[in-house]
Coordinates of C-alpha atoms in Angstrom, one line a residue:
L1 CA -5.4 -1.7 5.8
G2 CA -4.0 0.7 8.3
G3 CA -7.7 2.2 9.4
L4 CA -9.2 -1.7 9.7
L5 CA -5.9 -2.7 12.0
A6 CA -6.5 0.1 14.4
A7 CA -10.5 -0.4 14.2
N8 CA -10.1 -4.0 15.0
M9 CA -7.6 -3.4 18.1
L10 CA -9.9 -0.9 19.5
W11 CA -12.9 -2.5 19.0
R12 CA -11.7 -5.5 20.8
A13 CA -10.2 -3.5 23.7
G14 CA -13.9 -2.2 24.3
C15 CA -14.0 0.9 22.2
D16 CA -17.2 1.9 20.5
V17 CA -15.5 2.1 16.9
T18 CA -17.2 2.7 13.4
V19 CA -14.9 2.6 10.1
H20 CA -16.2 4.9 7.3
E21 CA -14.8 4.1 4.0
R22 CA -15.1 6.6 1.1
I23 CA -15.2 4.0 -1.6
G24 CA -18.6 2.6 -2.3
E25 CA -17.8 -0.5 -4.1
A26 CA -15.9 -3.8 -3.1
L27 CA -12.3 -3.2 -2.4
G28 CA -10.9 -6.5 -2.9
G29 CA -9.8 -6.0 -6.6
R30 CA -7.5 -3.2 -5.7
G31 CA -3.9 -3.1 -4.2
A32 CA -1.3 -5.7 -5.4
G33 CA 1.6 -7.4 -3.5
I34 CA 2.6 -6.8 0.1
A35 CA 6.1 -7.4 1.7
A36 CA 5.3 -9.0 5.1
H37 CA 7.5 -8.4 8.1
P38 CA 7.1 -10.1 11.8
E39 CA 5.9 -6.8 13.4
M40 CA 3.1 -6.9 10.5
F41 CA 1.9 -10.5 11.7
D42 CA 2.0 -9.6 15.3
A43 CA -0.5 -6.5 14.4
F44 CA -2.6 -8.9 12.5
A45 CA -2.8 -11.1 15.6
R46 CA -3.9 -8.5 17.9
A47 CA -6.4 -7.4 15.3
G48 CA -7.9 -10.8 15.6
V49 CA -6.7 -12.2 12.4
D50 CA -5.2 -15.8 12.8
V51 CA -1.8 -15.4 11.6
N52 CA -1.1 -19.5 11.9
D53 CA -3.4 -19.7 8.7
A54 CA -1.5 -19.4 5.6
I55 CA -2.0 -15.6 4.4
G56 CA 0.8 -15.3 2.0
T57 CA 3.5 -17.4 0.1
S58 CA 7.0 -17.9 1.3
V59 CA 10.4 -17.1 -0.7
E60 CA 13.7 -18.4 0.3
E61 CA 16.1 -16.5 -1.8
R62 CA 16.6 -13.3 -3.6
I63 CA 18.2 -13.3 -7.2
V64 CA 19.3 -10.8 -9.9
L65 CA 18.7 -11.6 -13.9
A66 CA 20.7 -10.0 -16.4
R67 CA 19.4 -9.1 -19.6
D68 CA 20.0 -12.6 -21.2
G69 CA 18.0 -14.3 -18.3
S70 CA 21.2 -15.6 -16.7
I71 CA 21.6 -15.1 -12.5
I72 CA 24.4 -12.6 -11.6
A73 CA 23.5 -12.5 -7.9
R74 CA 22.0 -14.9 -5.1
H75 CA 21.1 -13.6 -1.7
P76 CA 19.5 -16.5 0.9
L77 CA 16.5 -14.2 2.7
P78 CA 13.5 -16.0 3.9
Q79 CA 10.6 -13.6 3.5
I80 CA 6.6 -14.0 3.4
M81 CA 4.8 -11.9 0.7
C82 CA 1.3 -11.5 0.8
S83 CA -1.6 -10.0 -1.3
W84 CA -3.4 -6.5 -0.3
S85 CA -6.8 -8.0 -1.4
S86 CA -6.0 -11.2 1.3
L87 CA -5.1 -9.1 3.9
L88 CA -8.2 -6.8 3.4
R89 CA -10.5 -9.9 3.2
L90 CA -9.2 -11.2 6.5
L91 CA -9.4 -7.7 8.3
L92 CA -13.1 -7.0 7.1
A93 CA -13.9 -10.6 8.2
A94 CA -12.7 -10.0 11.9
F95 CA -14.5 -6.6 12.2
P96 CA -18.3 -6.3 12.7
S97 CA -19.9 -5.8 9.2
E98 CA -22.6 -3.3 10.8
R99 CA -19.7 -1.2 12.0
Y100 CA -18.0 -0.7 8.4
I101 CA -20.0 1.8 6.3
A102 CA -18.9 1.9 2.5
G103 CA -19.7 4.8 0.6
S104 CA -19.3 7.3 3.6
E105 CA -17.1 10.1 2.5
F106 CA -15.4 12.0 5.3
A107 CA -16.0 16.1 4.7
H108 CA -14.6 17.7 7.6
A109 CA -14.2 17.8 11.4
E110 CA -15.0 20.3 14.3
Q111 CA -13.6 20.1 17.8
D112 CA -14.3 21.5 21.3
G113 CA -11.0 20.2 22.8
T114 CA -12.3 16.9 24.4
E115 CA -14.6 15.8 21.6
V116 CA -14.7 15.7 17.6
R117 CA -17.5 15.4 15.5
A118 CA -17.0 14.0 11.8
L119 CA -19.4 15.1 9.0
F120 CA -19.8 13.2 6.0
S121 CA -20.7 14.2 2.4
N122 CA -24.2 12.0 2.9
G123 CA -25.0 14.2 5.9
T124 CA -24.1 12.1 8.7
E125 CA -22.4 13.3 11.9
I126 CA -20.7 11.4 14.3
E127 CA -19.5 12.6 17.9
A128 CA -16.5 10.8 19.1
D129 CA -13.7 11.0 21.6
L130 CA -11.2 10.4 18.8
L131 CA -11.2 10.6 14.9
I132 CA -8.2 8.5 13.0
G133 CA -7.6 9.5 9.4
A134 CA -6.3 6.4 7.8
D135 CA -7.4 7.8 4.4
G136 CA -3.9 7.4 2.4
I137 CA -2.0 9.7 0.2
H138 CA -4.9 11.9 -0.7
S139 CA -5.8 12.3 2.7
T140 CA -8.9 14.5 3.2
V141 CA -8.2 14.7 7.1
R142 CA -4.6 15.7 6.4
G143 CA -5.9 18.2 3.9
Q144 CA -8.1 19.9 6.7
Y145 CA -5.4 20.1 9.4
W146 CA -2.4 19.9 7.5
P147 CA -3.1 21.8 4.3
A148 CA 0.5 22.7 3.6
S149 CA 1.6 19.0 3.7
K150 CA 1.2 17.8 0.1
P151 CA 2.9 14.9 -1.9
A152 CA 5.8 15.6 -3.8
Y153 CA 6.5 13.9 -7.1
A154 CA 9.8 12.0 -6.7
G155 CA 10.4 11.8 -10.9
Y156 CA 9.4 8.2 -11.8
V157 CA 6.4 5.7 -11.3
A158 CA 6.1 2.1 -10.4
W159 CA 4.2 -0.1 -12.9
R160 CA 2.3 -2.9 -11.1
G161 CA 0.7 -6.0 -12.2
M162 CA -0.4 -9.7 -11.2
V163 CA -0.3 -12.7 -13.6
E164 CA -2.4 -16.0 -12.7
E165 CA 0.3 -18.6 -12.1
A166 CA -1.7 -21.1 -14.6
R167 CA -0.7 -18.9 -17.5
V168 CA 3.1 -18.7 -16.8
S169 CA 5.2 -20.9 -19.1
R170 CA 6.9 -23.9 -17.7
Q171 CA 10.7 -22.4 -18.0
T172 CA 9.6 -19.3 -16.6
H173 CA 7.6 -20.8 -13.7
A174 CA 10.5 -23.1 -12.8
A175 CA 13.1 -20.0 -12.9
L176 CA 10.8 -17.5 -10.8
F177 CA 8.1 -19.0 -8.6
S178 CA 9.9 -19.7 -5.4
L179 CA 12.0 -16.6 -5.5
Y180 CA 12.1 -12.7 -4.8
C181 CA 13.3 -11.7 -8.5
F182 CA 15.2 -8.5 -9.7
C183 CA 16.5 -6.8 -12.9
L184 CA 18.4 -3.8 -13.1
P185 CA 18.2 -2.1 -16.5
P186 CA 20.2 1.2 -16.7
G187 CA 18.1 3.8 -14.5
E188 CA 15.2 1.3 -13.9
H189 CA 14.2 -1.3 -11.3
M190 CA 12.2 -4.3 -11.8
L191 CA 11.1 -6.8 -9.3
G192 CA 8.6 -9.7 -8.9
Y193 CA 7.4 -12.4 -6.7
P194 CA 4.6 -14.8 -5.9
I195 CA 1.7 -13.9 -3.8
A196 CA -1.7 -15.9 -3.1
G197 CA -4.3 -16.2 -5.7
A198 CA -7.4 -13.4 -6.0
D199 CA -9.5 -15.6 -3.1
G200 CA -6.3 -16.1 -1.0
D201 CA -5.4 -19.5 -2.4
V202 CA -1.7 -20.4 -1.7
R203 CA -2.0 -23.9 -3.4
P204 CA 0.6 -24.5 -6.4
G205 CA -0.8 -23.7 -9.5
H206 CA -3.4 -21.0 -7.8
R207 CA -1.2 -18.5 -7.0
R208 CA -0.2 -15.0 -8.8
F209 CA 3.0 -13.5 -9.6
N210 CA 3.4 -9.9 -8.6
T211 CA 5.4 -7.4 -10.8
V212 CA 6.6 -3.9 -10.0
W213 CA 8.8 -1.8 -12.5
Y214 CA 10.1 1.5 -11.5
R215 CA 10.5 3.7 -14.7
P216 CA 11.5 7.6 -15.0
A217 CA 8.6 9.7 -16.0
K218 CA 9.0 13.5 -16.3
A219 CA 6.2 15.4 -14.5
E220 CA 5.4 18.0 -16.9
T221 CA 5.2 15.7 -19.9
E222 CA 5.6 12.0 -19.5
L223 CA 3.4 11.4 -16.3
K224 CA 0.9 13.8 -17.7
R225 CA 0.5 11.7 -20.7
L226 CA 0.4 8.6 -18.7
M227 CA -2.2 10.2 -16.3
T228 CA -4.6 11.1 -19.4
N229 CA -7.3 8.6 -21.0
E230 CA -7.9 7.6 -24.4
T231 CA -10.8 10.6 -24.3
G232 CA -8.0 13.1 -23.3
R233 CA -9.1 13.4 -19.7
Y234 CA -6.3 13.9 -17.3
H235 CA -6.3 12.1 -13.9
P236 CA -4.3 14.3 -11.7
L237 CA -4.7 12.0 -8.4
G238 CA -4.0 8.8 -10.3
I239 CA -5.7 7.3 -13.5
P240 CA -7.9 3.8 -12.5
P241 CA -6.1 0.6 -14.3
G242 CA -8.9 0.2 -16.9
L243 CA -8.4 3.7 -18.4
I244 CA -4.9 3.8 -19.3
Q245 CA -4.3 4.5 -23.1
A246 CA -3.6 1.3 -25.1
E247 CA -0.6 3.0 -26.9
V248 CA 1.1 3.3 -23.4
I249 CA 0.4 -0.1 -22.4
A250 CA 2.2 -1.0 -25.7
E251 CA 4.8 1.1 -25.2
L252 CA 5.6 -0.7 -21.8
R253 CA 5.5 -4.1 -23.2
A254 CA 7.8 -3.0 -26.0
A255 CA 10.3 -1.6 -23.4
A256 CA 10.1 -4.9 -21.6
R257 CA 11.0 -6.8 -24.6
T258 CA 14.2 -4.2 -25.1
N259 CA 15.3 -4.0 -21.2
L260 CA 14.2 -6.7 -19.1
A261 CA 15.2 -10.3 -18.7
P262 CA 13.2 -12.8 -20.8
Q263 CA 11.2 -14.2 -17.5
L264 CA 10.3 -10.9 -16.3
C265 CA 9.5 -9.6 -20.0
E266 CA 7.1 -12.9 -20.1
M267 CA 5.2 -11.3 -17.0
V268 CA 4.9 -8.0 -18.2
E269 CA 3.4 -9.4 -21.5
L270 CA 0.9 -11.6 -19.5
V271 CA -0.4 -8.8 -17.1
E272 CA -3.7 -8.2 -18.4
T273 CA -4.3 -5.0 -16.9
P274 CA -1.0 -3.1 -15.9
F275 CA -1.4 0.2 -13.4
F276 CA 1.0 2.3 -12.3
Q277 CA 1.4 4.6 -9.1
S278 CA 3.4 7.6 -9.1
V279 CA 6.4 7.7 -6.6
V280 CA 6.0 10.6 -4.2
D281 CA 7.6 11.8 -0.7
L282 CA 5.0 13.0 1.8
E283 CA 5.9 14.1 5.6
V284 CA 3.6 16.3 7.8
P285 CA 5.0 18.2 11.0
S286 CA 2.6 16.2 13.5
M287 CA 0.5 13.2 13.5
V288 CA -1.9 14.9 16.1
S289 CA -4.2 18.0 16.1
G290 CA -6.7 17.9 19.1
R291 CA -8.8 14.7 19.0
V292 CA -7.7 14.2 15.3
V293 CA -5.1 11.7 14.3
L294 CA -3.4 10.4 11.4
L295 CA -2.3 7.1 10.7
G296 CA -0.6 4.9 7.5
D297 CA 0.1 6.5 4.5
A298 CA -2.0 9.9 5.6
P299 CA 1.0 11.5 7.6
F300 CA 4.2 9.6 6.0
L301 CA 4.0 8.2 2.4
V302 CA 7.4 5.9 2.3
R303 CA 8.9 5.2 -1.0
P304 CA 7.7 1.5 -1.9
H305 CA 11.5 0.6 -1.9
C306 CA 11.6 -0.8 1.6
G307 CA 8.3 -2.8 1.5
M308 CA 6.9 -1.2 4.9
G309 CA 3.8 0.7 4.0
V310 CA 1.5 -2.0 5.7
T311 CA 4.1 -2.7 8.3
K312 CA 4.3 1.0 9.3
A313 CA 0.3 1.4 9.2
A314 CA 0.6 -1.9 11.6
G315 CA 3.2 -0.1 14.1
D316 CA 1.0 2.9 14.1
A317 CA -2.1 1.0 14.9
V318 CA -0.6 -0.8 17.6
L319 CA 1.0 2.0 19.4
L320 CA -2.2 4.0 19.2
A321 CA -4.3 0.9 20.6
D322 CA -1.4 0.5 23.6
L323 CA -1.5 4.3 24.6
L324 CA -5.3 4.6 24.8
A325 CA -5.3 1.5 26.9
A326 CA -2.5 2.7 29.2
F327 CA -3.9 6.2 29.6
P328 CA -7.8 5.5 29.4
G329 CA -8.2 8.9 31.4
N330 CA -5.8 11.1 29.6
I331 CA -6.1 10.7 26.0
G332 CA -4.4 13.7 25.0
H333 CA -1.2 12.5 26.8
A334 CA -1.6 9.1 24.9
L335 CA -2.0 11.1 21.8
A336 CA 1.1 13.4 22.7
I337 CA 3.6 10.1 23.1
Y338 CA 2.0 8.8 19.7
D339 CA 2.7 11.9 18.0
S340 CA 6.4 11.8 19.1
E341 CA 7.3 8.4 18.7
R342 CA 5.4 7.8 15.3
C343 CA 6.7 11.1 13.8
R344 CA 10.3 10.2 14.7
Y345 CA 9.8 6.8 13.3
G346 CA 7.9 8.0 9.9
R347 CA 10.6 10.5 9.4
Y348 CA 13.6 7.7 9.6
L349 CA 11.8 5.5 7.2
A350 CA 11.0 8.2 4.9
A351 CA 14.8 9.1 4.7
H352 CA 15.7 5.6 4.3
A353 CA 13.6 4.9 1.4
R354 CA 14.8 7.9 -0.4
R355 CA 18.3 6.6 0.0
L356 CA 17.1 3.4 -1.4

């Protein structure tokens, strides 16, 4: 999302932009729920997405459920909740399809001070004024220029899933589908909220419910087991959703019956393909090296608790586009300002998420 936000903004500003996505197949089935903030909507408008279109579902209040399902706290806080796939679809529609190259994996880059040459695993080479690495937690661009900056596991995982609205019982639907809901078992943290359907449909009856459940997992034992599939293959960079062991999924659902409020337990039972992300910390000393720039999760991975991942990437993209427009004859000066401002913000947000 961060890469497409930057690409759309820079293309609309008159730059010659191409996007190289390392994944070859469609990405629409990936991702889950996204918490929206005003600056994120502003960035999408800058990227050519009509924010007057309904791109999310509205929740008016946050509640906390006790183990027995009763409400023990309420907090009025209106917010728009989006789905990752819906945002991706809108950004792709706003960008020229011929400039988006899927299955184009970045290999390495070479620089001469005023130009950068990007080389891809399929043999393609591109010379440009600027290379933007918006390639996430396992960034190949970061690996070349900041090899010492690696993700550090925080000791817990976030189990995620989505449930089609039509499958939810009448009682649970009435209790949850207009709210941002929390449940706090000892040492754990469960939350859920409604999002658009798979095709962006926000009509009642066609939406989904997004769940996130933070649970401890020791790196040397439990995390490794979670990342090992039925055949015994270990996936250290993250196991694909469909490969998680059936035994692990059964244990998750049993834990839900023991630890969660009945409404959220039902949601966990209904999730067809649960998946999880390891919660990690990641910071870089700099986001700029010559004509190479990092954006989004590639330089600073913020724990999900503040719901700012996409908004942070959007802020990166907005400032980068603004600075390149403000200093068209001095890209180096523009990048120096970007580096200073966004590193400061990235460090602040990462520290805030750790506190949460």
